[in-house]
GROMACS .gro file of C-alpha atoms in nm:
model
  375
    1MET     CA    1  16.190  12.876   6.716
    2THR     CA    2  15.995  12.988   6.411
    3ALA     CA    3  15.683  12.835   6.279
    4LEU     CA    4  15.702  12.649   5.954
    5SER     CA    5  15.448  12.792   5.722
    6THR     CA    6  15.287  12.620   5.429
    7THR     CA    7  15.547  12.773   5.200
    8ALA     CA    8  15.836  12.625   5.395
    9LEU     CA    9  15.757  12.294   5.242
   10SER     CA   10  15.592  12.436   4.939
   11THR     CA   11  15.445  12.289   4.622
   12THR     CA   12  15.757  12.433   4.460
   13ALA     CA   13  15.974  12.206   4.668
   14LEU     CA   14  15.765  11.895   4.669
   15SER     CA   15  15.508  11.929   4.392
   16ALA     CA   16  15.362  11.723   4.113
   17THR     CA   17  15.674  11.801   3.908
   18ALA     CA   18  15.888  11.644   4.179
   19LEU     CA   19  15.721  11.317   4.098
   20SER     CA   20  15.705  11.306   3.724
   21ALA     CA   21  15.735  11.010   3.494
   22THR     CA   22  15.941  11.013   3.179
   23ALA     CA   23  15.784  10.911   2.857
   24PRO     CA   24  15.823  10.546   2.745
   25SER     CA   25  16.155  10.505   2.557
   26SER     CA   26  16.257  10.270   2.284
   27THR     CA   27  16.442  10.058   2.536
   28GLY     CA   28  16.134  10.007   2.764
   29LEU     CA   29  15.932  10.195   3.024
   30SER     CA   30  16.135  10.390   3.278
   31THR     CA   31  16.029  10.604   3.566
   32THR     CA   32  16.237  10.902   3.677
   33VAL     CA   33  16.142  11.073   3.997
   34ALA     CA   34  16.305  11.403   3.936
   35ALA     CA   35  16.394  11.662   4.199
   36PRO     CA   36  16.256  12.016   4.151
   37ALA     CA   37  16.514  12.255   4.025
   38SER     CA   38  16.399  12.521   4.262
   39ALA     CA   39  16.425  12.323   4.584
   40ALA     CA   40  16.609  12.527   4.843
   41GLY     CA   41  16.872  12.417   5.091
   42PRO     CA   42  17.192  12.208   5.058
   43ALA     CA   43  17.200  11.895   4.848
   44ALA     CA   44  17.083  11.581   5.026
   45PRO     CA   45  17.425  11.405   4.989
   46ALA     CA   46  17.587  11.686   5.186
   47VAL     CA   47  17.314  11.674   5.463
   48LEU     CA   48  17.353  11.295   5.478
   49ASP     CA   49  17.728  11.312   5.499
   50ARG     CA   50  17.715  11.570   5.784
   51CYS     CA   51  17.481  11.356   5.983
   52ARG     CA   52  17.674  11.029   5.919
   53THR     CA   53  17.997  11.196   6.028
   54LEU     CA   54  17.825  11.315   6.353
   55VAL     CA   55  17.654  10.985   6.426
   56ARG     CA   56  17.923  10.723   6.315
   57PRO     CA   57  18.145  10.739   6.626
   58ALA     CA   58  17.852  10.678   6.862
   59LEU     CA   59  17.710  10.406   6.635
   60ALA     CA   60  18.045  10.225   6.617
   61GLU     CA   61  18.087  10.255   6.990
   62ALA     CA   62  17.741  10.090   7.044
   63VAL     CA   63  17.822   9.805   6.808
   64GLY     CA   64  18.152   9.766   6.984
   65ARG     CA   65  17.966   9.672   7.303
   66LEU     CA   66  17.817   9.363   7.138
   67HIS     CA   67  17.969   9.011   7.159
   68PRO     CA   68  18.266   9.014   6.922
   69TRP     CA   69  18.117   8.762   6.677
   70VAL     CA   70  17.779   8.932   6.682
   71GLY     CA   71  17.951   9.267   6.652
   72GLU     CA   72  18.133   9.149   6.341
   73MET     CA   73  17.806   9.050   6.176
   74ALA     CA   74  17.659   9.388   6.269
   75ALA     CA   75  17.959   9.567   6.127
   76TYR     CA   76  17.934   9.355   5.815
   77SER     CA   77  17.567   9.460   5.782
   78PHE     CA   78  17.666   9.824   5.797
   79GLY     CA   79  17.929   9.766   5.533
   80TRP     CA   80  18.220   9.843   5.766
   81CYS     CA   81  18.398   9.505   5.725
   82GLU     CA   82  18.416   9.176   5.533
   83VAL     CA   83  18.347   8.833   5.666
   84GLY     CA   84  18.618   8.768   5.915
   85GLY     CA   85  18.639   9.136   6.024
   86ALA     CA   86  18.873   9.294   5.770
   87PRO     CA   87  18.772   9.656   5.742
   88THR     CA   88  18.634   9.790   5.414
   89GLY     CA   89  18.625  10.165   5.478
   90ALA     CA   90  18.269  10.186   5.350
   91SER     CA   91  18.036  10.447   5.490
   92GLY     CA   92  17.762  10.189   5.572
   93GLY     CA   93  17.481  10.310   5.348
   94LYS     CA   94  17.317  10.652   5.312
   95GLY     CA   95  17.187  10.677   5.670
   96LEU     CA   96  16.853  10.833   5.583
   97ARG     CA   97  16.691  10.749   5.915
   98GLN     CA   98  16.978  10.857   6.137
   99ALA     CA   99  16.979  11.186   5.947
  100LEU     CA  100  16.608  11.236   6.003
  101ALA     CA  101  16.675  11.193   6.382
  102VAL     CA  102  16.953  11.451   6.383
  103LEU     CA  103  16.739  11.692   6.178
  104GLY     CA  104  16.440  11.628   6.412
  105ALA     CA  105  16.653  11.758   6.697
  106GLU     CA  106  16.780  12.054   6.506
  107ALA     CA  107  16.428  12.138   6.384
  108ALA     CA  108  16.323  12.150   6.755
  109GLY     CA  109  16.585  12.412   6.812
  110ALA     CA  110  16.834  12.184   6.983
  111PRO     CA  111  17.199  12.126   6.868
  112ALA     CA  112  17.258  11.834   6.629
  113ARG     CA  113  17.425  11.627   6.900
  114ALA     CA  114  17.108  11.610   7.099
  115GLY     CA  115  16.969  11.376   6.829
  116VAL     CA  116  17.268  11.138   6.813
  117ALA     CA  117  17.128  10.879   7.052
  118ALA     CA  118  16.796  10.874   6.860
  119ALA     CA  119  16.999  10.846   6.534
  120VAL     CA  120  17.195  10.545   6.667
  121SER     CA  121  16.882  10.380   6.799
  122VAL     CA  122  16.680  10.406   6.480
  123GLU     CA  123  16.982  10.305   6.270
  124LEU     CA  124  17.018   9.992   6.482
  125VAL     CA  125  16.647   9.914   6.447
  126HIS     CA  126  16.667   9.961   6.068
  127ALA     CA  127  16.965   9.729   6.048
  128PHE     CA  128  16.784   9.473   6.264
  129SER     CA  129  16.474   9.493   6.036
  130LEU     CA  130  16.690   9.439   5.726
  131LEU     CA  131  16.865   9.136   5.870
  132HIS     CA  132  16.536   8.966   5.955
  133ASP     CA  133  16.366   9.088   5.626
  134ASP     CA  134  16.645   8.928   5.416
  135VAL     CA  135  16.591   8.598   5.600
  136MET     CA  136  16.219   8.609   5.554
  137ASP     CA  137  16.238   8.699   5.187
  138GLY     CA  138  16.535   8.469   5.111
  139ASP     CA  139  16.726   8.759   4.948
  140PRO     CA  140  17.086   8.653   4.888
  141VAL     CA  141  17.223   9.004   4.808
  142ARG     CA  142  17.202   9.345   4.958
  143ARG     CA  143  17.413   9.647   4.846
  144ARG     CA  144  17.585   9.428   4.590
  145ARG     CA  145  17.733   9.168   4.834
  146PRO     CA  146  17.595   8.864   5.019
  147THR     CA  147  17.340   8.932   5.286
  148VAL     CA  148  17.425   8.850   5.643
  149TRP     CA  149  17.224   8.518   5.643
  150LYS     CA  150  17.402   8.415   5.324
  151ALA     CA  151  17.749   8.507   5.449
  152TYR     CA  152  17.715   8.372   5.811
  153GLY     CA  153  17.409   8.148   5.813
  154THR     CA  154  17.039   8.192   5.900
  155GLY     CA  155  17.073   8.131   6.276
  156PRO     CA  156  17.359   8.379   6.321
  157ALA     CA  157  17.179   8.640   6.114
  158VAL     CA  158  16.864   8.619   6.332
  159LEU     CA  159  17.078   8.636   6.648
  160ALA     CA  160  17.261   8.951   6.512
  161GLY     CA  161  16.930   9.111   6.437
  162ASP     CA  162  16.799   9.034   6.791
  163ALA     CA  163  17.121   9.183   6.930
  164LEU     CA  164  17.081   9.506   6.731
  165PHE     CA  165  16.720   9.537   6.848
  166ALA     CA  166  16.816   9.502   7.213
  167LEU     CA  167  17.110   9.744   7.161
  168ALA     CA  168  16.876  10.002   7.008
  169VAL     CA  169  16.644  10.000   7.308
  170GLU     CA  170  16.940  10.012   7.558
  171THR     CA  171  17.103  10.299   7.367
  172LEU     CA  172  16.783  10.510   7.371
  173ALA     CA  173  16.690  10.433   7.728
  174ALA     CA  174  17.032  10.544   7.856
  175ALA     CA  175  17.020  10.881   7.675
  176PRO     CA  176  16.912  11.195   7.870
  177GLY     CA  177  16.534  11.213   7.815
  178GLY     CA  178  16.547  10.883   7.624
  179ALA     CA  179  16.310  10.697   7.863
  180GLY     CA  180  16.021  10.898   7.711
  181GLY     CA  181  16.133  10.798   7.368
  182VAL     CA  182  16.129  10.425   7.436
  183ARG     CA  183  15.749  10.411   7.416
  184LEU     CA  184  15.761  10.598   7.082
  185LEU     CA  185  16.015  10.347   6.945
  186SER     CA  186  15.827  10.043   7.069
  187GLY     CA  187  15.514  10.183   6.894
  188ALA     CA  188  15.708  10.221   6.573
  189LEU     CA  189  15.847   9.864   6.607
  190ALA     CA  190  15.483   9.737   6.650
  191GLY     CA  191  15.387   9.914   6.335
  192LEU     CA  192  15.687   9.780   6.151
  193VAL     CA  193  15.610   9.427   6.251
  194HIS     CA  194  15.243   9.470   6.160
  195GLY     CA  195  15.333   9.600   5.817
  196GLN     CA  196  15.582   9.328   5.752
  197ALA     CA  197  15.331   9.062   5.856
  198ASP     CA  198  15.082   9.212   5.604
  199ASP     CA  199  15.346   9.222   5.329
  200LEU     CA  200  15.426   8.846   5.379
  201LEU     CA  201  15.052   8.761   5.386
  202PHE     CA  202  14.989   8.955   5.069
  203ALA     CA  203  15.200   8.707   4.872
  204ALA     CA  204  14.949   8.427   4.928
  205ARG     CA  205  14.637   8.636   4.833
  206PRO     CA  206  14.481   8.617   4.486
  207TRP     CA  207  14.506   8.886   4.220
  208SER     CA  208  14.132   8.898   4.178
  209GLY     CA  209  13.811   8.826   4.370
  210PRO     CA  210  13.697   8.932   4.710
  211GLU     CA  211  14.015   8.823   4.882
  212ARG     CA  212  14.248   9.033   4.658
  213VAL     CA  213  14.466   9.302   4.812
  214ARG     CA  214  14.316   9.647   4.767
  215PRO     CA  215  14.506   9.979   4.760
  216ASP     CA  216  14.381  10.083   5.112
  217ALA     CA  217  14.532   9.767   5.260
  218TYR     CA  218  14.859   9.844   5.072
  219ARG     CA  219  14.870  10.193   5.227
  220ALA     CA  220  14.826  10.056   5.576
  221MET     CA  221  15.105   9.799   5.509
  222ALA     CA  222  15.339  10.065   5.370
  223GLU     CA  223  15.274  10.303   5.661
  224GLY     CA  224  15.374  10.028   5.902
  225LYS     CA  225  15.660   9.867   5.718
  226THR     CA  226  15.825  10.183   5.597
  227GLY     CA  227  15.659  10.489   5.743
  228ALA     CA  228  15.658  10.399   6.114
  229LEU     CA  229  16.031  10.405   6.142
  230LEU     CA  230  16.081  10.715   5.930
  231GLY     CA  231  15.831  10.908   6.142
  232CYS     CA  232  15.979  10.766   6.458
  233ALA     CA  233  16.329  10.873   6.349
  234ALA     CA  234  16.238  11.243   6.309
  235ALA     CA  235  15.999  11.238   6.617
  236LEU     CA  236  16.269  11.073   6.841
  237GLY     CA  237  16.520  11.344   6.750
  238ALA     CA  238  16.267  11.600   6.842
  239VAL     CA  239  16.193  11.428   7.176
  240LEU     CA  240  16.556  11.429   7.277
  241GLY     CA  241  16.579  11.786   7.155
  242GLY     CA  242  16.300  11.888   7.404
  243ALA     CA  243  16.027  11.959   7.144
  244PRO     CA  244  15.669  12.005   7.249
  245GLU     CA  245  15.437  11.719   7.188
  246ALA     CA  246  15.266  11.890   6.890
  247THR     CA  247  15.601  11.909   6.705
  248VAL     CA  248  15.681  11.545   6.784
  249THR     CA  249  15.335  11.434   6.657
  250ALA     CA  250  15.370  11.643   6.343
  251LEU     CA  251  15.710  11.494   6.260
  252ASP     CA  252  15.592  11.143   6.324
  253ARG     CA  253  15.285  11.192   6.103
  254ALA     CA  254  15.493  11.351   5.831
  255GLY     CA  255  15.735  11.054   5.834
  256ARG     CA  256  15.450  10.810   5.803
  257HIS     CA  257  15.307  10.971   5.500
  258LEU     CA  258  15.660  10.998   5.355
  259GLY     CA  259  15.702  10.628   5.408
  260ILE     CA  260  15.402  10.550   5.195
  261ALA     CA  261  15.529  10.783   4.919
  262PHE     CA  262  15.870  10.625   4.941
  263GLN     CA  263  15.722  10.276   4.907
  264VAL     CA  264  15.504  10.370   4.614
  265VAL     CA  265  15.793  10.521   4.431
  266ASP     CA  266  16.005  10.213   4.507
  267ASP     CA  267  15.730  10.008   4.344
  268LEU     CA  268  15.726  10.231   4.036
  269LEU     CA  269  16.102  10.185   3.999
  270GLY     CA  270  16.070   9.814   4.069
  271ILE     CA  271  15.863   9.792   3.740
  272TRP     CA  272  15.972  10.078   3.522
  273GLY     CA  273  16.297  10.200   3.667
  274ASP     CA  274  16.631  10.196   3.488
  275PRO     CA  275  16.842   9.909   3.638
  276ALA     CA  276  17.157  10.116   3.587
  277VAL     CA  277  17.014  10.376   3.827
  278THR     CA  278  16.812  10.157   4.066
  279GLY     CA  279  17.043   9.858   4.090
  280LYS     CA  280  16.739   9.642   4.058
  281PRO     CA  281  16.651   9.404   3.769
  282VAL     CA  282  16.394   9.546   3.527
  283HIS     CA  283  16.041   9.414   3.606
  284GLY     CA  284  16.190   9.236   3.908
  285ASP     CA  285  15.878   9.290   4.127
  286LEU     CA  286  15.653   9.152   3.853
  287ARG     CA  287  15.867   8.843   3.814
  288ALA     CA  288  15.854   8.789   4.188
  289GLY     CA  289  15.476   8.832   4.197
  290LYS     CA  290  15.480   9.115   4.452
  291LYS     CA  291  15.161   9.302   4.529
  292THR     CA  292  15.284   9.653   4.438
  293PHE     CA  293  15.078   9.965   4.433
  294PRO     CA  294  15.088  10.029   4.052
  295VAL     CA  295  14.964   9.674   3.989
  296LEU     CA  296  14.695   9.685   4.260
  297ALA     CA  297  14.567  10.025   4.134
  298ALA     CA  298  14.562   9.895   3.779
  299LEU     CA  299  14.358   9.590   3.885
  300GLU     CA  300  14.105   9.825   4.052
  301SER     CA  301  14.056  10.038   3.747
  302GLY     CA  302  13.788   9.825   3.586
  303ARG     CA  303  13.940   9.876   3.244
  304PRO     CA  304  13.966   9.591   2.990
  305ALA     CA  305  14.347   9.597   3.043
  306ALA     CA  306  14.291   9.531   3.411
  307ARG     CA  307  14.103   9.204   3.340
  308ARG     CA  308  14.375   9.087   3.098
  309LEU     CA  309  14.637   9.177   3.356
  310ALA     CA  310  14.470   8.974   3.626
  311ARG     CA  311  14.453   8.667   3.404
  312LEU     CA  312  14.818   8.715   3.306
  313LEU     CA  313  14.933   8.751   3.663
  314GLU     CA  314  14.738   8.444   3.774
  315SER     CA  315  14.901   8.235   3.509
  316GLY     CA  316  15.248   8.365   3.582
  317GLY     CA  317  15.276   8.527   3.234
  318ASP     CA  318  15.539   8.752   3.072
  319PRO     CA  319  15.637   9.036   3.302
  320VAL     CA  320  15.704   9.272   3.011
  321GLU     CA  321  15.349   9.227   2.898
  322ALA     CA  322  15.229   9.266   3.255
  323ALA     CA  323  15.409   9.598   3.284
  324ALA     CA  324  15.255   9.727   2.961
  325LEU     CA  325  14.906   9.617   3.071
  326ALA     CA  326  14.952   9.781   3.418
  327GLU     CA  327  15.037  10.108   3.251
  328GLU     CA  328  14.744  10.067   3.004
  329ALA     CA  329  14.512  10.008   3.292
  330GLY     CA  330  14.628  10.328   3.458
  331GLY     CA  331  14.847  10.177   3.738
  332ARG     CA  332  15.150  10.383   3.665
  333ALA     CA  333  14.959  10.716   3.662
  334ALA     CA  334  14.767  10.610   3.971
  335ALA     CA  335  15.087  10.541   4.164
  336LEU     CA  336  15.242  10.873   4.073
  337ALA     CA  337  14.918  11.044   4.185
  338GLU     CA  338  14.927  10.851   4.515
  339ALA     CA  339  15.284  10.955   4.575
  340ARG     CA  340  15.194  11.317   4.512
  341ARG     CA  341  14.903  11.287   4.764
  342GLN     CA  342  15.127  11.147   5.029
  343VAL     CA  343  15.388  11.421   4.974
  344SER     CA  344  15.107  11.684   5.008
  345ALA     CA  345  15.013  11.508   5.332
  346VAL     CA  346  15.372  11.557   5.450
  347GLU     CA  347  15.343  11.925   5.378
  348SER     CA  348  15.015  11.947   5.568
  349ALA     CA  349  15.160  11.764   5.867
  350LEU     CA  350  15.448  12.011   5.891
  351ALA     CA  351  15.272  12.325   5.799
  352GLY     CA  352  15.180  12.428   6.159
  353ALA     CA  353  15.464  12.272   6.345
  354PRO     CA  354  15.713  12.505   6.518
  355LEU     CA  355  16.049  12.421   6.343
  356ARG     CA  356  16.371  12.616   6.336
  357ALA     CA  357  16.402  12.775   5.995
  358GLY     CA  358  16.761  12.671   5.940
  359ALA     CA  359  16.683  12.299   5.991
  360VAL     CA  360  16.378  12.318   5.755
  361ASP     CA  361  16.595  12.342   5.446
  362ASP     CA  362  16.794  12.037   5.542
  363LEU     CA  363  16.480  11.849   5.632
  364ARG     CA  364  16.330  11.947   5.298
  365SER     CA  365  16.630  11.806   5.111
  366LEU     CA  366  16.604  11.478   5.304
  367LEU     CA  367  16.231  11.451   5.234
  368ASP     CA  368  16.296  11.500   4.867
  369PHE     CA  369  16.572  11.248   4.875
  370LEU     CA  370  16.350  10.982   5.029
  371VAL     CA  371  16.104  11.026   4.733
  372ARG     CA  372  16.345  11.102   4.455
  373ARG     CA  373  16.510  10.769   4.397
  374ASP     CA  374  16.754  10.850   4.109
  375LEU     CA  375  17.044  10.975   4.328
   0.00000   0.00000   0.00000
């Protein structure tokens, strides 16, 4: 195995230009997180497709071990079937986490198949978290069709999520070397639950005053809710690939920083993104009153626009005006700067880790994909 130098994930590959905002247009504010033209390695869709193709048979076999009704709900959540079980032929989402697990094994110098059990496990945990998240948030649609709770009912959706969680642990524990990964997975689950709890509690906190949500609290929430499982995915693949502890730790830490960057960019797109690209309604997060990083950073700026923004948010005012005030108060720029800082932290975490050179290019493209949201 060769050591990954600072240039292996260089500022050319993931730099400030990789997280650049477009200028305001006549149709409104939009944020484009553009990929650097010089990024090496295969395109992310090709990497994702390769990993999905490798993992899909094992994932389908695992889901097939569930109770038939629960298995149908699980298959529906992956996009494999309609209500009633009729197959759709869909791929079941992009599979970012399962790809990170496969690449974690390859980066450790092991064959891709060594990371399959880790990939199945993290994909099952991710699906479990989405089923429960949709119930908690009351979201009726995911991937342009009814969510599991909307299609099957709240109780069945909770049951299906529980089954996926149990199946994830069983799958990992049964894999060669998997027993050591169960502790890592349980730690990530604890972080995910902690982050989700904070996110739910944020909704009831005020926009101003001593009880308001501050950016540091947001970072901790995002690391748990999003980063814990991303870090766990890559680290679990490395564990099953026989990597030394230093490599496992580096991959986990990199994924956690990446999760914060991913969440911040998601927030940017939730306010200023193009709905035709993101699939989200314009200013949707502002309408929902979500405590997103750009808004929280704007409120911390101390500018006159920040005070006007706080009053507007507290009164449930116009989201278009709120978006303009958030930008005027520096929230958009602060969020882009935060995403850049987190990507730099990813580079630092990986700089000294012994990773196989061939896998680094694939991993780089995946890291870029997780931050660049216009694919």
